[in-house]
One Martini backbone bead per residue (centre of mass of N, CA, C, O) as a GRO file, in nm:
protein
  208
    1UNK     BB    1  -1.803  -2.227   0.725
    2UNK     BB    2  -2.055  -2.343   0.595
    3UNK     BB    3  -2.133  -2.540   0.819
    4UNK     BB    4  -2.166  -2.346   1.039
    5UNK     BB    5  -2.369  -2.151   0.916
    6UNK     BB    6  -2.617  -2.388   0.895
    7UNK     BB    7  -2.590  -2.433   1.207
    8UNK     BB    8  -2.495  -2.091   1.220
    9UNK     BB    9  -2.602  -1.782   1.100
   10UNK     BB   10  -2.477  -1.602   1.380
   11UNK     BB   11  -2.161  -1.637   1.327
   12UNK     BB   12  -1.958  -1.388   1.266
   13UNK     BB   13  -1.685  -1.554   1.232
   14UNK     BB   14  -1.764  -1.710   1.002
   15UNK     BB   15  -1.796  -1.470   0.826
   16UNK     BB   16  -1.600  -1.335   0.812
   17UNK     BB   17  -1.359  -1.596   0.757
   18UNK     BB   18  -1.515  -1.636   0.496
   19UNK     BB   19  -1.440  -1.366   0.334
   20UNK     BB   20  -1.135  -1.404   0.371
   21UNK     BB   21  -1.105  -1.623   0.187
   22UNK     BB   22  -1.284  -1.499  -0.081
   23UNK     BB   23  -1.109  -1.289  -0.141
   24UNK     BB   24  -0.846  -1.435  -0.193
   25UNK     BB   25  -0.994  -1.571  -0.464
   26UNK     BB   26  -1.158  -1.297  -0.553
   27UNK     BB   27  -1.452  -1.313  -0.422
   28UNK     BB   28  -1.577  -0.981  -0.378
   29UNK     BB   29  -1.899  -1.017  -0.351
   30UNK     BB   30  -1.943  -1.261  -0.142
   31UNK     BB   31  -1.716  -1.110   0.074
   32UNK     BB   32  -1.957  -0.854   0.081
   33UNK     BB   33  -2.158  -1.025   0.223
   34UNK     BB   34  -2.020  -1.140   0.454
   35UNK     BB   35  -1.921  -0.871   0.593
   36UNK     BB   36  -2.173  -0.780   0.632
   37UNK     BB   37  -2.294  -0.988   0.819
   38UNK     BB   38  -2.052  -0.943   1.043
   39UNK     BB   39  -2.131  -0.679   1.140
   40UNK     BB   40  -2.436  -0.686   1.165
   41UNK     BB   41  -2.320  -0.872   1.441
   42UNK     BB   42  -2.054  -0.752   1.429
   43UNK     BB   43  -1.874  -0.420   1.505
   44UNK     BB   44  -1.586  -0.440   1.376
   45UNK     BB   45  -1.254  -0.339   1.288
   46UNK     BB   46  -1.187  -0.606   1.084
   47UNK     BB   47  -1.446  -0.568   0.881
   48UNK     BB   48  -1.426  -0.333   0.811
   49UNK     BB   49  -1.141  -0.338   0.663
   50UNK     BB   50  -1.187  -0.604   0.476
   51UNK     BB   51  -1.437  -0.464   0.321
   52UNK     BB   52  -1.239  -0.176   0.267
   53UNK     BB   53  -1.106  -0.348   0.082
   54UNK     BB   54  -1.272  -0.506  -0.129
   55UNK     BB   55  -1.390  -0.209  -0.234
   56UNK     BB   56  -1.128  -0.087  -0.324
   57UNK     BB   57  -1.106  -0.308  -0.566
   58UNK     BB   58  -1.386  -0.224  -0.666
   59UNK     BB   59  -1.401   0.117  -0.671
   60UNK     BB   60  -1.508   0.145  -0.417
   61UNK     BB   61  -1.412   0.441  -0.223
   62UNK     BB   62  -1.619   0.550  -0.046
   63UNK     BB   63  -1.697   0.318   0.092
   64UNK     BB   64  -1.431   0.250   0.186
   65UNK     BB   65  -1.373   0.508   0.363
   66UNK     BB   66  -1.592   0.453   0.541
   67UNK     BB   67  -1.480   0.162   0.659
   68UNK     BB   68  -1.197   0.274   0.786
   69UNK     BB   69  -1.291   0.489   0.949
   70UNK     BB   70  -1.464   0.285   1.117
   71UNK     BB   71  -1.196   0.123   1.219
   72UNK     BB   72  -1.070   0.327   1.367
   73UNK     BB   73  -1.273   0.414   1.544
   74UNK     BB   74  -1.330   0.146   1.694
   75UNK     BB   75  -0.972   0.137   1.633
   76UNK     BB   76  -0.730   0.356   1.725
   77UNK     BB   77  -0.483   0.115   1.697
   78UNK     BB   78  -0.515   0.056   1.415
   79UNK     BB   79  -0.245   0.022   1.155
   80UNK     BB   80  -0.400  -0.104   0.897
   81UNK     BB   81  -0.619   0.093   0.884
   82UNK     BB   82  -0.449   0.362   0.834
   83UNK     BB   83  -0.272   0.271   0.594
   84UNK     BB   84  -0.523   0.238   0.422
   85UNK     BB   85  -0.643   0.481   0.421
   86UNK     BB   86  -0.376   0.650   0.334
   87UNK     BB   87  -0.373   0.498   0.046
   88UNK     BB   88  -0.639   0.612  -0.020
   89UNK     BB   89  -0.631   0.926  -0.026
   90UNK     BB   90  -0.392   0.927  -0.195
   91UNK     BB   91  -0.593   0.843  -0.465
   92UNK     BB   92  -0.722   1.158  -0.397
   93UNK     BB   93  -0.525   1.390  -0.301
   94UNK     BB   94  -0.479   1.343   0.039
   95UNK     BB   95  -0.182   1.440   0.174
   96UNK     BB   96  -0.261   1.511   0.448
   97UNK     BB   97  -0.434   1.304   0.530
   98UNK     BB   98  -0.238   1.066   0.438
   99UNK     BB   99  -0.017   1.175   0.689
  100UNK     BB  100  -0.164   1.131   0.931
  101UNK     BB  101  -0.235   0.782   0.893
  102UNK     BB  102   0.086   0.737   0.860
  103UNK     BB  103   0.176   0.841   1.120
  104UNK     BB  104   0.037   0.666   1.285
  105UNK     BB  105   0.116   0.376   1.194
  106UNK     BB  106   0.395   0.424   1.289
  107UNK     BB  107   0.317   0.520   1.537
  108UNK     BB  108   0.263   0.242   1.634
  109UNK     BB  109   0.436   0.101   1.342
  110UNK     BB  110   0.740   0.115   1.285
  111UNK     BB  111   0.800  -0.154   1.104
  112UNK     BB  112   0.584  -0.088   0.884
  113UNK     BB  113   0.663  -0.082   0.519
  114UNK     BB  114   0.402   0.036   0.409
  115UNK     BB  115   0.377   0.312   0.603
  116UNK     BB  116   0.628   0.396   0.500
  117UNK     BB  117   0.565   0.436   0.201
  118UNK     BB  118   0.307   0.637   0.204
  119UNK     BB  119   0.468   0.858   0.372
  120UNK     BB  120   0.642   0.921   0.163
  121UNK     BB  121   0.404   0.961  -0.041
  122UNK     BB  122   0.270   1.225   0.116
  123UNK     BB  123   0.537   1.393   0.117
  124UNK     BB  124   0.596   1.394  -0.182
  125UNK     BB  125   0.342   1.510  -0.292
  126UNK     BB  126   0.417   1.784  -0.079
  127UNK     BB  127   0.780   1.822  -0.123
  128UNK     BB  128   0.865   1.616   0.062
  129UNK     BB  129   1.186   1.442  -0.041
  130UNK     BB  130   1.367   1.413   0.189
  131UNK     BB  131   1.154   1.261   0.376
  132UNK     BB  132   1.060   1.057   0.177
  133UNK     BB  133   1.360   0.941   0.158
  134UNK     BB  134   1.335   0.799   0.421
  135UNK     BB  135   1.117   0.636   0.443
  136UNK     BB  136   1.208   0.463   0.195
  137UNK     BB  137   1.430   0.347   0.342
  138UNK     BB  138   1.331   0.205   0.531
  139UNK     BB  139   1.135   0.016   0.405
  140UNK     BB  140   1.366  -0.125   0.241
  141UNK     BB  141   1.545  -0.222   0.535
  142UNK     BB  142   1.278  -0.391   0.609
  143UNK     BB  143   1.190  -0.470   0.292
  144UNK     BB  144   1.379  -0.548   0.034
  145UNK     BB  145   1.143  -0.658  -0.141
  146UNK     BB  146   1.065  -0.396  -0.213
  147UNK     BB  147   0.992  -0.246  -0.519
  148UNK     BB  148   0.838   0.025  -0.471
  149UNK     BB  149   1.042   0.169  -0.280
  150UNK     BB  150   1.291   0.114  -0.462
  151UNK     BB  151   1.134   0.334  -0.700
  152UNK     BB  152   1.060   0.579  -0.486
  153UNK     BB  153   1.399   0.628  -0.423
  154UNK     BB  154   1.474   0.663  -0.651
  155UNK     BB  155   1.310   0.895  -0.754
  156UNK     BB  156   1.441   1.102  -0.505
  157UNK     BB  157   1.723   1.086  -0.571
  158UNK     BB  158   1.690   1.235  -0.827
  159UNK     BB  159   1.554   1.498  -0.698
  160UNK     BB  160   1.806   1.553  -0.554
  161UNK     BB  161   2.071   1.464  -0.773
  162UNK     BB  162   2.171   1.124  -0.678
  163UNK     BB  163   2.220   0.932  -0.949
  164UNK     BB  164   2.333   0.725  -0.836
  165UNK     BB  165   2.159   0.630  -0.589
  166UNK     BB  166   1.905   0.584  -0.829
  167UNK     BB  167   2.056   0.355  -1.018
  168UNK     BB  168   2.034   0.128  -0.787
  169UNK     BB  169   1.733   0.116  -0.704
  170UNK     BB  170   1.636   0.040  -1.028
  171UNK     BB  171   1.804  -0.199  -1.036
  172UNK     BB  172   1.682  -0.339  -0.802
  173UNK     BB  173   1.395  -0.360  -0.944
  174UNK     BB  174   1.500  -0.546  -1.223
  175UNK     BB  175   1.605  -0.775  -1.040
  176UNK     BB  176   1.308  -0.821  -0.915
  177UNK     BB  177   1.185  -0.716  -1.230
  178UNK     BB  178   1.226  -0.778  -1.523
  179UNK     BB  179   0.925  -0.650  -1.640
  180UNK     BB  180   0.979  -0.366  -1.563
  181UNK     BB  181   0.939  -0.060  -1.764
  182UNK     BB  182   0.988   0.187  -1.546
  183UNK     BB  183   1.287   0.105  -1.460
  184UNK     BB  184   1.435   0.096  -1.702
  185UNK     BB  185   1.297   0.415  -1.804
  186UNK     BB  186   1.517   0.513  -1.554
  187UNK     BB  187   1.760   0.419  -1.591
  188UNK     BB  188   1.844   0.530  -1.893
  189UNK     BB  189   1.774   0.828  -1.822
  190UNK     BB  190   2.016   0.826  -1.612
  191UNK     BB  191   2.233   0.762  -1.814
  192UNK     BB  192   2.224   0.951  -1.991
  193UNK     BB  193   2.332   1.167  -1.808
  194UNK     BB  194   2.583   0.995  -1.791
  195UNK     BB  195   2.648   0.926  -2.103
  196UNK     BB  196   2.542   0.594  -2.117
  197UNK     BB  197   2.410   0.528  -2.389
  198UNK     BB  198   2.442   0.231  -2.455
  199UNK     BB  199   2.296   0.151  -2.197
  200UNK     BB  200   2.061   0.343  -2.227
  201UNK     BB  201   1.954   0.173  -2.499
  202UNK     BB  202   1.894  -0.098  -2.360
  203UNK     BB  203   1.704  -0.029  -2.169
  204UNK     BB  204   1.514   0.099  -2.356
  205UNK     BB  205   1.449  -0.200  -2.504
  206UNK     BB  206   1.339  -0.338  -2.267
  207UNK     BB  207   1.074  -0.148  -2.202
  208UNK     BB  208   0.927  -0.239  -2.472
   0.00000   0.00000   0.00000
């Protein structure tokens, strides 16, 4: 992309696609050079989302959710723009606007397990919970490991009480992730809950 650049600078998506590499990279700075370049020459809703990610990256949240708006409103059926945005929302604590964006993605992209995640994520906000936990079970059954959902499939069934199946849960996230502290002390919790110490013991050692 560098050489097509220096023979055509206003190749737009040269620029685009050469943020996209950049990204990857983790070369955050140089990706927001370049996507402003590509907007700047044709403001597509790929390139609002693309900036909106990096921006997001580096903790500009305003910016950022200013770019995914401006991606919704360019392509109102694009569905990884409404799900960054609720992901964007739910970090700010509007789980209303949270829900309206993911329950969007989902109905463009049924199968879509990061918006079923989301969506989840702003239901259990609101306190719906038990709608939370069908998400999360979506999610789960979409893409099996996905570590984060069945982490937060455990969290909604054991406040619903389901104690033996938050158990699964957490056990299938340590599975996934032997070095996650946080599923380890949430397993021995349940643990412990049903009297069985000894293991109960266990996991909170590993958490350590």
């Amino acid at each position: 992309w560098k050489d097509t650049l220096a023979k055509n600078p206003g190749c737009w998506m040269a620029h685009h696609n050469w943020a996209h590499d950049l990204a990857a990279q983790g070369k955050l700075e140089a990706a927001s050079e370049h996507y402003r370049a590509a907007l700047r020459l044709n403001p597509d809703a790929e390139a609002h989302l693309g900036l909106g990610a990096v921006l997001d990256a580096q903790g500009k949240t305003e910016e950022a959710l200013g770019h995914y708006r401006s991606a919704v409103e360019a392509k109102p059926g694009f569905a990884e723009a409404h799900n960054n945005l609720s992901n964007l929302l739910l970090k700010r604590g509007d789980a209303e606007q949270a829900l309206r964006h993911a329950s969007e993605a989902v109905r463009l992209k049924p199968d879509y397990a990061e918006a079923r995640f989301n969506l989840g994520n702003a239901l259990n906000l609101l306190g719906r919970i038990e709608d939370a936990r069908r998400e999360y079970a979506t999610a789960v059954q979409l893409k099996p490991g996905y570590a984060e959902a069945h982490y937060n499939l455990g969290g909604a069934l054991f406040r619903l009480g389901r104690v033996d199946e938050a158990m699964a849960q957490f056990a299938e996230v340590v599975r996934l992730h032997p070095g996650n502290a946080a599923a380890h002390s949430k397993l021995a919790w349940a643990l412990a809950r049903q009297g069985k110490t000894a293991e109960a013991v266990a996991q909170y050692q590993e958490a350590l």
